[in-house]
PDB file of C-alpha atoms in Angstrom:
ATOM      1  CA  MET A  32       0.000   0.000   0.000  1.00  0.00           C
ATOM      2  CA  PHE A  33       1.132   3.557  -0.729  1.00  0.00           C
ATOM      3  CA  HIS A  34       1.085   5.807   2.321  1.00  0.00           C
ATOM      4  CA  GLY A  35       3.433   8.628   1.236  1.00  0.00           C
ATOM      5  CA  PRO A  36       2.360  12.090   0.104  1.00  0.00           C
ATOM      6  CA  ALA A  37       1.029  12.410  -3.423  1.00  0.00           C
ATOM      7  CA  PHE A  38       4.043  14.409  -4.645  1.00  0.00           C
ATOM      8  CA  SER A  39       6.571  11.760  -3.567  1.00  0.00           C
ATOM      9  CA  ALA A  40       5.663   9.577  -6.544  1.00  0.00           C
ATOM     10  CA  ASP A  41       7.216  12.196  -8.817  1.00  0.00           C
ATOM     11  CA  PRO A  42      11.031  12.058  -8.661  1.00  0.00           C
ATOM     12  CA  LYS A  43      11.355  15.379 -10.475  1.00  0.00           C
ATOM     13  CA  PRO A  44      12.611  17.973  -7.964  1.00  0.00           C
ATOM     14  CA  LEU A  45      10.845  21.250  -7.386  1.00  0.00           C
ATOM     15  CA  LYS A  46      12.972  24.022  -8.843  1.00  0.00           C
ATOM     16  CA  VAL A  47      13.045  27.122  -6.658  1.00  0.00           C
ATOM     17  CA  GLY A  48      14.599  30.277  -8.088  1.00  0.00           C
ATOM     18  CA  VAL A  49      16.826  32.226  -5.691  1.00  0.00           C
ATOM     19  CA  ARG A  50      19.567  34.827  -5.819  1.00  0.00           C
ATOM     20  CA  GLY A  51      23.120  33.866  -4.886  1.00  0.00           C
ATOM     21  CA  GLY A  52      24.503  34.438  -1.412  1.00  0.00           C
ATOM     22  CA  VAL A  53      22.195  34.430   1.606  1.00  0.00           C
ATOM     23  CA  ASP A  54      19.122  32.982  -0.125  1.00  0.00           C
ATOM     24  CA  GLU A  55      21.187  30.304  -1.858  1.00  0.00           C
ATOM     25  CA  GLN A  56      22.747  29.235   1.438  1.00  0.00           C
ATOM     26  CA  ILE A  57      19.412  29.134   3.250  1.00  0.00           C
ATOM     27  CA  TRP A  58      17.722  27.149   0.515  1.00  0.00           C
ATOM     28  CA  GLU A  59      20.446  24.528   0.608  1.00  0.00           C
ATOM     29  CA  VAL A  60      19.349  23.873   4.198  1.00  0.00           C
ATOM     30  CA  VAL A  61      15.680  23.975   3.201  1.00  0.00           C
ATOM     31  CA  ALA A  62      16.385  21.336   0.538  1.00  0.00           C
ATOM     32  CA  GLN A  63      18.022  19.084   3.136  1.00  0.00           C
ATOM     33  CA  VAL A  64      15.031  19.396   5.466  1.00  0.00           C
ATOM     34  CA  ALA A  65      12.565  18.808   2.624  1.00  0.00           C
ATOM     35  CA  LYS A  66      14.454  15.688   1.510  1.00  0.00           C
ATOM     36  CA  LYS A  67      14.013  14.147   4.962  1.00  0.00           C
ATOM     37  CA  ASN A  68      10.282  14.687   4.551  1.00  0.00           C
ATOM     38  CA  GLY A  69      10.167  13.094   1.101  1.00  0.00           C
ATOM     39  CA  LEU A  70      10.157  16.273  -0.981  1.00  0.00           C
ATOM     40  CA  ALA A  71      12.900  16.890  -3.555  1.00  0.00           C
ATOM     41  CA  VAL A  72      13.835  20.572  -3.825  1.00  0.00           C
ATOM     42  CA  GLU A  73      16.454  22.026  -6.165  1.00  0.00           C
ATOM     43  CA  PRO A  74      17.509  25.643  -5.516  1.00  0.00           C
ATOM     44  CA  VAL A  75      18.306  27.352  -8.824  1.00  0.00           C
ATOM     45  CA  VAL A  76      20.495  30.450  -8.604  1.00  0.00           C
ATOM     46  CA  ILE A  77      19.296  33.171 -10.968  1.00  0.00           C
ATOM     47  CA  THR A  78      22.159  35.470 -11.908  1.00  0.00           C
ATOM     48  CA  GLY A  79      22.610  38.811 -13.618  1.00  0.00           C
ATOM     49  CA  THR A  80      19.577  40.520 -15.067  1.00  0.00           C
ATOM     50  CA  ALA A  81      17.599  37.300 -15.515  1.00  0.00           C
ATOM     51  CA  SER A  82      14.207  37.522 -13.803  1.00  0.00           C
ATOM     52  CA  PRO A  83      13.168  34.805 -11.334  1.00  0.00           C
ATOM     53  CA  ASN A  84       9.580  35.973 -11.829  1.00  0.00           C
ATOM     54  CA  GLU A  85       9.795  35.584 -15.599  1.00  0.00           C
ATOM     55  CA  ALA A  86      11.248  32.094 -15.187  1.00  0.00           C
ATOM     56  CA  LEU A  87       8.515  31.142 -12.731  1.00  0.00           C
ATOM     57  CA  ASN A  88       5.721  32.576 -14.819  1.00  0.00           C
ATOM     58  CA  ASN A  89       7.041  30.704 -17.873  1.00  0.00           C
ATOM     59  CA  GLY A  90       7.093  27.381 -16.018  1.00  0.00           C
ATOM     60  CA  ASP A  91      10.868  26.989 -15.798  1.00  0.00           C
ATOM     61  CA  LEU A  92      10.564  27.059 -11.996  1.00  0.00           C
ATOM     62  CA  GLU A  93       7.959  25.811  -9.540  1.00  0.00           C
ATOM     63  CA  ALA A  94       8.609  28.612  -7.020  1.00  0.00           C
ATOM     64  CA  ASN A  95      10.932  31.470  -6.235  1.00  0.00           C
ATOM     65  CA  ALA A  96      12.085  33.216  -3.081  1.00  0.00           C
ATOM     66  CA  PHE A  97      13.963  36.481  -3.511  1.00  0.00           C
ATOM     67  CA  GLN A  98      11.510  39.400  -3.229  1.00  0.00           C
ATOM     68  CA  HIS A  99       9.077  41.274  -1.008  1.00  0.00           C
ATOM     69  CA  ILE A 100       5.382  41.893  -1.668  1.00  0.00           C
ATOM     70  CA  PRO A 101       5.633  45.487  -3.019  1.00  0.00           C
ATOM     71  CA  PHE A 102       8.184  44.305  -5.585  1.00  0.00           C
ATOM     72  CA  LEU A 103       6.000  41.346  -6.581  1.00  0.00           C
ATOM     73  CA  ASN A 104       2.923  43.549  -6.882  1.00  0.00           C
ATOM     74  CA  ASP A 105       4.822  46.002  -9.089  1.00  0.00           C
ATOM     75  CA  GLN A 106       6.047  43.145 -11.313  1.00  0.00           C
ATOM     76  CA  ILE A 107       2.514  41.767 -11.635  1.00  0.00           C
ATOM     77  CA  LYS A 108       1.181  45.211 -12.506  1.00  0.00           C
ATOM     78  CA  GLN A 109       3.874  45.864 -15.102  1.00  0.00           C
ATOM     79  CA  ARG A 110       4.126  42.422 -16.692  1.00  0.00           C
ATOM     80  CA  GLY A 111       0.856  40.663 -15.986  1.00  0.00           C
ATOM     81  CA  TYR A 112       2.424  37.699 -14.217  1.00  0.00           C
ATOM     82  CA  LYS A 113       0.021  35.133 -12.753  1.00  0.00           C
ATOM     83  CA  LEU A 114       1.941  34.723  -9.504  1.00  0.00           C
ATOM     84  CA  VAL A 115       0.960  34.660  -5.835  1.00  0.00           C
ATOM     85  CA  ALA A 116       2.777  34.772  -2.485  1.00  0.00           C
ATOM     86  CA  VAL A 117       2.213  31.716  -0.284  1.00  0.00           C
ATOM     87  CA  ALA A 118       4.504  32.268   2.728  1.00  0.00           C
ATOM     88  CA  ASN A 119       6.794  34.723   4.489  1.00  0.00           C
ATOM     89  CA  THR A 120      10.466  33.866   4.921  1.00  0.00           C
ATOM     90  CA  LEU A 121      12.722  36.550   6.342  1.00  0.00           C
ATOM     91  CA  ILE A 122      13.319  40.243   6.499  1.00  0.00           C
ATOM     92  CA  SER A 123      16.559  41.820   5.379  1.00  0.00           C
ATOM     93  CA  PRO A 124      16.192  44.894   7.561  1.00  0.00           C
ATOM     94  CA  ILE A 125      17.045  48.449   6.719  1.00  0.00           C
ATOM     95  CA  ALA A 126      18.304  50.403   9.720  1.00  0.00           C
ATOM     96  CA  PHE A 127      19.666  53.783  10.678  1.00  0.00           C
ATOM     97  CA  TYR A 128      23.299  53.822  11.781  1.00  0.00           C
ATOM     98  CA  SER A 129      25.366  56.573  13.337  1.00  0.00           C
ATOM     99  CA  ARG A 130      28.944  57.195  14.437  1.00  0.00           C
ATOM    100  CA  LYS A 131      27.751  60.052  16.650  1.00  0.00           C
ATOM    101  CA  TYR A 132      24.443  59.153  18.319  1.00  0.00           C
ATOM    102  CA  LYS A 133      22.934  56.186  20.128  1.00  0.00           C
ATOM    103  CA  SER A 134      19.316  56.917  19.191  1.00  0.00           C
ATOM    104  CA  LEU A 135      17.367  58.813  16.549  1.00  0.00           C
ATOM    105  CA  LYS A 136      15.739  60.733  19.379  1.00  0.00           C
ATOM    106  CA  ASP A 137      19.177  62.150  20.238  1.00  0.00           C
ATOM    107  CA  LEU A 138      19.505  63.868  16.860  1.00  0.00           C
ATOM    108  CA  PRO A 139      19.832  67.657  17.191  1.00  0.00           C
ATOM    109  CA  ASP A 140      17.788  70.159  15.234  1.00  0.00           C
ATOM    110  CA  GLY A 141      19.042  70.397  11.664  1.00  0.00           C
ATOM    111  CA  ALA A 142      20.800  67.028  11.776  1.00  0.00           C
ATOM    112  CA  ARG A 143      21.995  65.667   8.435  1.00  0.00           C
ATOM    113  CA  VAL A 144      20.147  62.426   7.708  1.00  0.00           C
ATOM    114  CA  GLY A 145      21.199  60.167   4.843  1.00  0.00           C
ATOM    115  CA  ILE A 146      18.423  58.252   3.098  1.00  0.00           C
ATOM    116  CA  PRO A 147      18.478  55.993   0.029  1.00  0.00           C
ATOM    117  CA  ASN A 148      17.489  57.575  -3.281  1.00  0.00           C
ATOM    118  CA  ASP A 149      15.626  54.553  -4.689  1.00  0.00           C
ATOM    119  CA  PRO A 150      11.834  54.460  -4.165  1.00  0.00           C
ATOM    120  CA  SER A 151      11.375  51.338  -2.038  1.00  0.00           C
ATOM    121  CA  ASN A 152      14.291  51.903   0.318  1.00  0.00           C
ATOM    122  CA  GLN A 153      13.582  55.610   0.686  1.00  0.00           C
ATOM    123  CA  THR A 154      10.062  54.624   1.691  1.00  0.00           C
ATOM    124  CA  ARG A 155      11.405  52.190   4.264  1.00  0.00           C
ATOM    125  CA  ALA A 156      13.671  54.871   5.738  1.00  0.00           C
ATOM    126  CA  LEU A 157      10.863  57.421   5.941  1.00  0.00           C
ATOM    127  CA  VAL A 158       8.582  54.890   7.643  1.00  0.00           C
ATOM    128  CA  ILE A 159      11.210  54.342  10.355  1.00  0.00           C
ATOM    129  CA  LEU A 160      11.477  58.101  10.895  1.00  0.00           C
ATOM    130  CA  ARG A 161       7.696  58.316  11.056  1.00  0.00           C
ATOM    131  CA  ASP A 162       7.452  55.434  13.514  1.00  0.00           C
ATOM    132  CA  GLN A 163      10.131  57.083  15.670  1.00  0.00           C
ATOM    133  CA  GLY A 164       8.104  60.305  15.752  1.00  0.00           C
ATOM    134  CA  LEU A 165      10.610  62.463  13.873  1.00  0.00           C
ATOM    135  CA  ILE A 166       8.382  63.169  10.860  1.00  0.00           C
ATOM    136  CA  THR A 167       4.827  62.670   9.683  1.00  0.00           C
ATOM    137  CA  LEU A 168       3.796  61.472   6.242  1.00  0.00           C
ATOM    138  CA  ARG A 169       0.765  62.400   4.179  1.00  0.00           C
ATOM    139  CA  ASP A 170      -2.622  61.125   5.271  1.00  0.00           C
ATOM    140  CA  GLY A 171      -3.576  57.808   3.755  1.00  0.00           C
ATOM    141  CA  PHE A 172      -0.054  56.662   2.998  1.00  0.00           C
ATOM    142  CA  ASP A 173       0.322  52.873   3.232  1.00  0.00           C
ATOM    143  CA  PRO A 174       3.720  51.285   2.483  1.00  0.00           C
ATOM    144  CA  ALA A 175       1.954  48.068   1.474  1.00  0.00           C
ATOM    145  CA  THR A 176       0.345  49.793  -1.499  1.00  0.00           C
ATOM    146  CA  GLY A 177       2.651  52.658  -2.431  1.00  0.00           C
ATOM    147  CA  THR A 178       5.936  54.471  -1.953  1.00  0.00           C
ATOM    148  CA  ALA A 179       6.779  57.731  -0.223  1.00  0.00           C
ATOM    149  CA  THR A 180       9.264  60.461  -1.085  1.00  0.00           C
ATOM    150  CA  LEU A 181      10.430  63.604   0.669  1.00  0.00           C
ATOM    151  CA  ALA A 182       7.489  65.358  -0.989  1.00  0.00           C
ATOM    152  CA  ASP A 183       5.202  63.252   1.217  1.00  0.00           C
ATOM    153  CA  VAL A 184       6.756  64.547   4.458  1.00  0.00           C
ATOM    154  CA  THR A 185       4.117  66.801   5.991  1.00  0.00           C
ATOM    155  CA  SER A 186       5.889  67.615   9.259  1.00  0.00           C
ATOM    156  CA  ASN A 187       9.571  67.795  10.167  1.00  0.00           C
ATOM    157  CA  PRO A 188       9.756  69.452  13.618  1.00  0.00           C
ATOM    158  CA  LYS A 189      13.536  69.097  13.981  1.00  0.00           C
ATOM    159  CA  LYS A 190      14.106  70.477  10.487  1.00  0.00           C
ATOM    160  CA  LEU A 191      16.200  67.474   9.584  1.00  0.00           C
ATOM    161  CA  GLU A 192      18.357  67.976   6.506  1.00  0.00           C
ATOM    162  CA  PHE A 193      17.895  64.988   4.225  1.00  0.00           C
ATOM    163  CA  VAL A 194      20.771  63.791   2.071  1.00  0.00           C
ATOM    164  CA  GLU A 195      19.591  61.475  -0.716  1.00  0.00           C
ATOM    165  CA  SER A 196      22.177  59.090  -2.084  1.00  0.00           C
ATOM    166  CA  ALA A 197      22.706  55.586  -3.421  1.00  0.00           C
ATOM    167  CA  SER A 198      22.798  52.943  -0.713  1.00  0.00           C
ATOM    168  CA  VAL A 199      26.375  51.951  -1.473  1.00  0.00           C
ATOM    169  CA  VAL A 200      27.471  55.574  -1.033  1.00  0.00           C
ATOM    170  CA  LEU A 201      25.602  55.938   2.266  1.00  0.00           C
ATOM    171  CA  ALA A 202      27.465  52.971   3.705  1.00  0.00           C
ATOM    172  CA  ARG A 203      30.821  54.543   2.815  1.00  0.00           C
ATOM    173  CA  SER A 204      29.976  58.076   3.924  1.00  0.00           C
ATOM    174  CA  LEU A 205      28.364  57.365   7.309  1.00  0.00           C
ATOM    175  CA  PRO A 206      30.904  59.575   9.160  1.00  0.00           C
ATOM    176  CA  ASP A 207      29.886  62.534   6.972  1.00  0.00           C
ATOM    177  CA  VAL A 208      26.278  62.618   8.217  1.00  0.00           C
ATOM    178  CA  ASP A 209      24.673  62.444  11.647  1.00  0.00           C
ATOM    179  CA  THR A 210      22.852  59.240  10.748  1.00  0.00           C
ATOM    180  CA  ALA A 211      22.040  57.261   7.614  1.00  0.00           C
ATOM    181  CA  ALA A 212      19.568  54.561   6.627  1.00  0.00           C
ATOM    182  CA  ILE A 213      21.537  51.756   5.016  1.00  0.00           C
ATOM    183  CA  VAL A 214      20.084  48.664   3.401  1.00  0.00           C
ATOM    184  CA  ASN A 215      21.216  45.379   4.851  1.00  0.00           C
ATOM    185  CA  SER A 216      23.442  44.142   2.041  1.00  0.00           C
ATOM    186  CA  PHE A 217      25.670  47.236   2.022  1.00  0.00           C
ATOM    187  CA  ALA A 218      25.601  47.605   5.814  1.00  0.00           C
ATOM    188  CA  TYR A 219      26.778  44.009   6.152  1.00  0.00           C
ATOM    189  CA  GLN A 220      29.642  44.657   3.737  1.00  0.00           C
ATOM    190  CA  ALA A 221      30.651  47.604   5.941  1.00  0.00           C
ATOM    191  CA  GLY A 222      30.694  45.377   9.028  1.00  0.00           C
ATOM    192  CA  LEU A 223      27.379  46.678  10.363  1.00  0.00           C
ATOM    193  CA  ILE A 224      24.554  44.429  11.585  1.00  0.00           C
ATOM    194  CA  ALA A 225      21.120  45.963  12.019  1.00  0.00           C
ATOM    195  CA  THR A 226      20.165  44.259  15.266  1.00  0.00           C
ATOM    196  CA  ARG A 227      23.580  44.948  16.814  1.00  0.00           C
ATOM    197  CA  ASP A 228      24.629  48.331  15.439  1.00  0.00           C
ATOM    198  CA  GLY A 229      21.448  49.992  14.237  1.00  0.00           C
ATOM    199  CA  ILE A 230      20.138  52.924  16.281  1.00  0.00           C
ATOM    200  CA  ALA A 231      16.691  52.290  14.775  1.00  0.00           C
ATOM    201  CA  VAL A 232      15.595  49.196  12.858  1.00  0.00           C
ATOM    202  CA  GLU A 233      12.429  48.754  10.828  1.00  0.00           C
ATOM    203  CA  LYS A 234       9.729  46.661  12.461  1.00  0.00           C
ATOM    204  CA  LYS A 235       9.277  43.072  11.357  1.00  0.00           C
ATOM    205  CA  GLU A 236       5.629  42.953  12.446  1.00  0.00           C
ATOM    206  CA  ASN A 237       3.177  43.771   9.630  1.00  0.00           C
ATOM    207  CA  ASN A 238       6.108  44.752   7.448  1.00  0.00           C
ATOM    208  CA  PRO A 239       5.296  44.664   3.716  1.00  0.00           C
ATOM    209  CA  TYR A 240       8.999  44.272   2.962  1.00  0.00           C
ATOM    210  CA  VAL A 241       9.138  40.770   4.388  1.00  0.00           C
ATOM    211  CA  ASN A 242      10.521  38.362   1.791  1.00  0.00           C
ATOM    212  CA  ILE A 243       8.177  35.717   0.430  1.00  0.00           C
ATOM    213  CA  ILE A 244       7.874  32.360  -1.319  1.00  0.00           C
ATOM    214  CA  VAL A 245       6.018  32.788  -4.617  1.00  0.00           C
ATOM    215  CA  VAL A 246       4.319  30.238  -6.887  1.00  0.00           C
ATOM    216  CA  ARG A 247       2.111  30.388  -9.957  1.00  0.00           C
ATOM    217  CA  GLU A 248      -1.551  31.074  -9.222  1.00  0.00           C
ATOM    218  CA  LYS A 249      -2.529  27.701 -10.659  1.00  0.00           C
ATOM    219  CA  ASP A 250      -0.199  25.927  -8.207  1.00  0.00           C
ATOM    220  CA  LYS A 251      -1.185  27.716  -4.991  1.00  0.00           C
ATOM    221  CA  ASN A 252      -3.291  24.736  -3.844  1.00  0.00           C
ATOM    222  CA  ALA A 253      -0.872  22.065  -5.056  1.00  0.00           C
ATOM    223  CA  PRO A 254      -0.056  19.417  -2.396  1.00  0.00           C
ATOM    224  CA  TRP A 255       3.659  20.248  -2.468  1.00  0.00           C
ATOM    225  CA  VAL A 256       3.146  23.902  -1.493  1.00  0.00           C
ATOM    226  CA  PRO A 257       2.454  23.344   2.245  1.00  0.00           C
ATOM    227  CA  GLU A 258       5.293  20.814   2.361  1.00  0.00           C
ATOM    228  CA  LEU A 259       7.693  23.351   0.841  1.00  0.00           C
ATOM    229  CA  ILE A 260       6.566  25.959   3.368  1.00  0.00           C
ATOM    230  CA  LYS A 261       6.916  23.437   6.190  1.00  0.00           C
ATOM    231  CA  ALA A 262      10.526  22.777   5.201  1.00  0.00           C
ATOM    232  CA  TYR A 263      11.384  26.483   5.153  1.00  0.00           C
ATOM    233  CA  HIS A 264       9.529  27.165   8.396  1.00  0.00           C
ATOM    234  CA  SER A 265      11.362  24.352  10.185  1.00  0.00           C
ATOM    235  CA  GLU A 266      13.367  24.871  13.339  1.00  0.00           C
ATOM    236  CA  GLU A 267      16.513  23.707  11.502  1.00  0.00           C
ATOM    237  CA  VAL A 268      16.212  26.567   9.014  1.00  0.00           C
ATOM    238  CA  ARG A 269      15.323  29.090  11.693  1.00  0.00           C
ATOM    239  CA  GLN A 270      18.373  28.184  13.788  1.00  0.00           C
ATOM    240  CA  PHE A 271      20.619  28.260  10.709  1.00  0.00           C
ATOM    241  CA  ILE A 272      19.511  31.815   9.897  1.00  0.00           C
ATOM    242  CA  LEU A 273      19.927  33.000  13.482  1.00  0.00           C
ATOM    243  CA  SER A 274      23.389  31.492  13.944  1.00  0.00           C
ATOM    244  CA  LYS A 275      24.798  32.088  10.457  1.00  0.00           C
ATOM    245  CA  TYR A 276      23.763  35.694   9.915  1.00  0.00           C
ATOM    246  CA  GLU A 277      23.758  37.020  13.494  1.00  0.00           C
ATOM    247  CA  GLY A 278      20.817  39.340  12.958  1.00  0.00           C
ATOM    248  CA  SER A 279      21.710  40.703   9.542  1.00  0.00           C
ATOM    249  CA  VAL A 280      18.661  38.829   8.283  1.00  0.00           C
ATOM    250  CA  ILE A 281      15.764  37.923  10.560  1.00  0.00           C
ATOM    251  CA  PRO A 282      13.412  34.932  10.223  1.00  0.00           C
ATOM    252  CA  VAL A 283       9.735  35.884  10.403  1.00  0.00           C
ATOM    253  CA  PHE A 284       8.293  32.461  11.147  1.00  0.00           C
TER     254      PHE A 284
END
């Protein structure tokens, strides 16, 4: 008699598109956990300008895991992909760092504040400043459905001076400003870890920038989907993330 899960009869592994580095390393562990549960998973590293969403939508992959919901929604809007998020994975946090102050609340009037000049990361930085009470943003703004720019700042009591720059530049020029919001990848390269060195870190609760596992709409109820999620959300994977990356990426399961 056959008692195994329906997908185990198919020896073909599930191909999951990931970017190299952190995601690749994590998915190697996920694949090991999945194998013990009878599910074959093959992480496929997508390099260069190739799109993991295009590959998934075309059927070259069964899933991907490299993006957050606002990015996915923008891709769907622009390209008409029939894709859907099925699980959260981790957050690669953006944080404010400073060589001069221990808290954003310590910033003096007129402080120079570095923020990223790309739409999604500038939004993330402004949301932290809003949540810390340093600025207010326009009524109705929701980071889950849109982006914010300096034009959306409706109150700036400390008259902070914003310095917009590329993330890689902000990481190198931290001593030149009072504080700067630096995305995780460049902060990590500069020896900075959000949970250790950040003077303010974005929240992981209800954060639209949490990374996700994505599948085609037609596969969202496939029997292998919950098994794939189960493998990622395992304690083995959680402990690997916590010990390997020391807070530079944070599991959200």
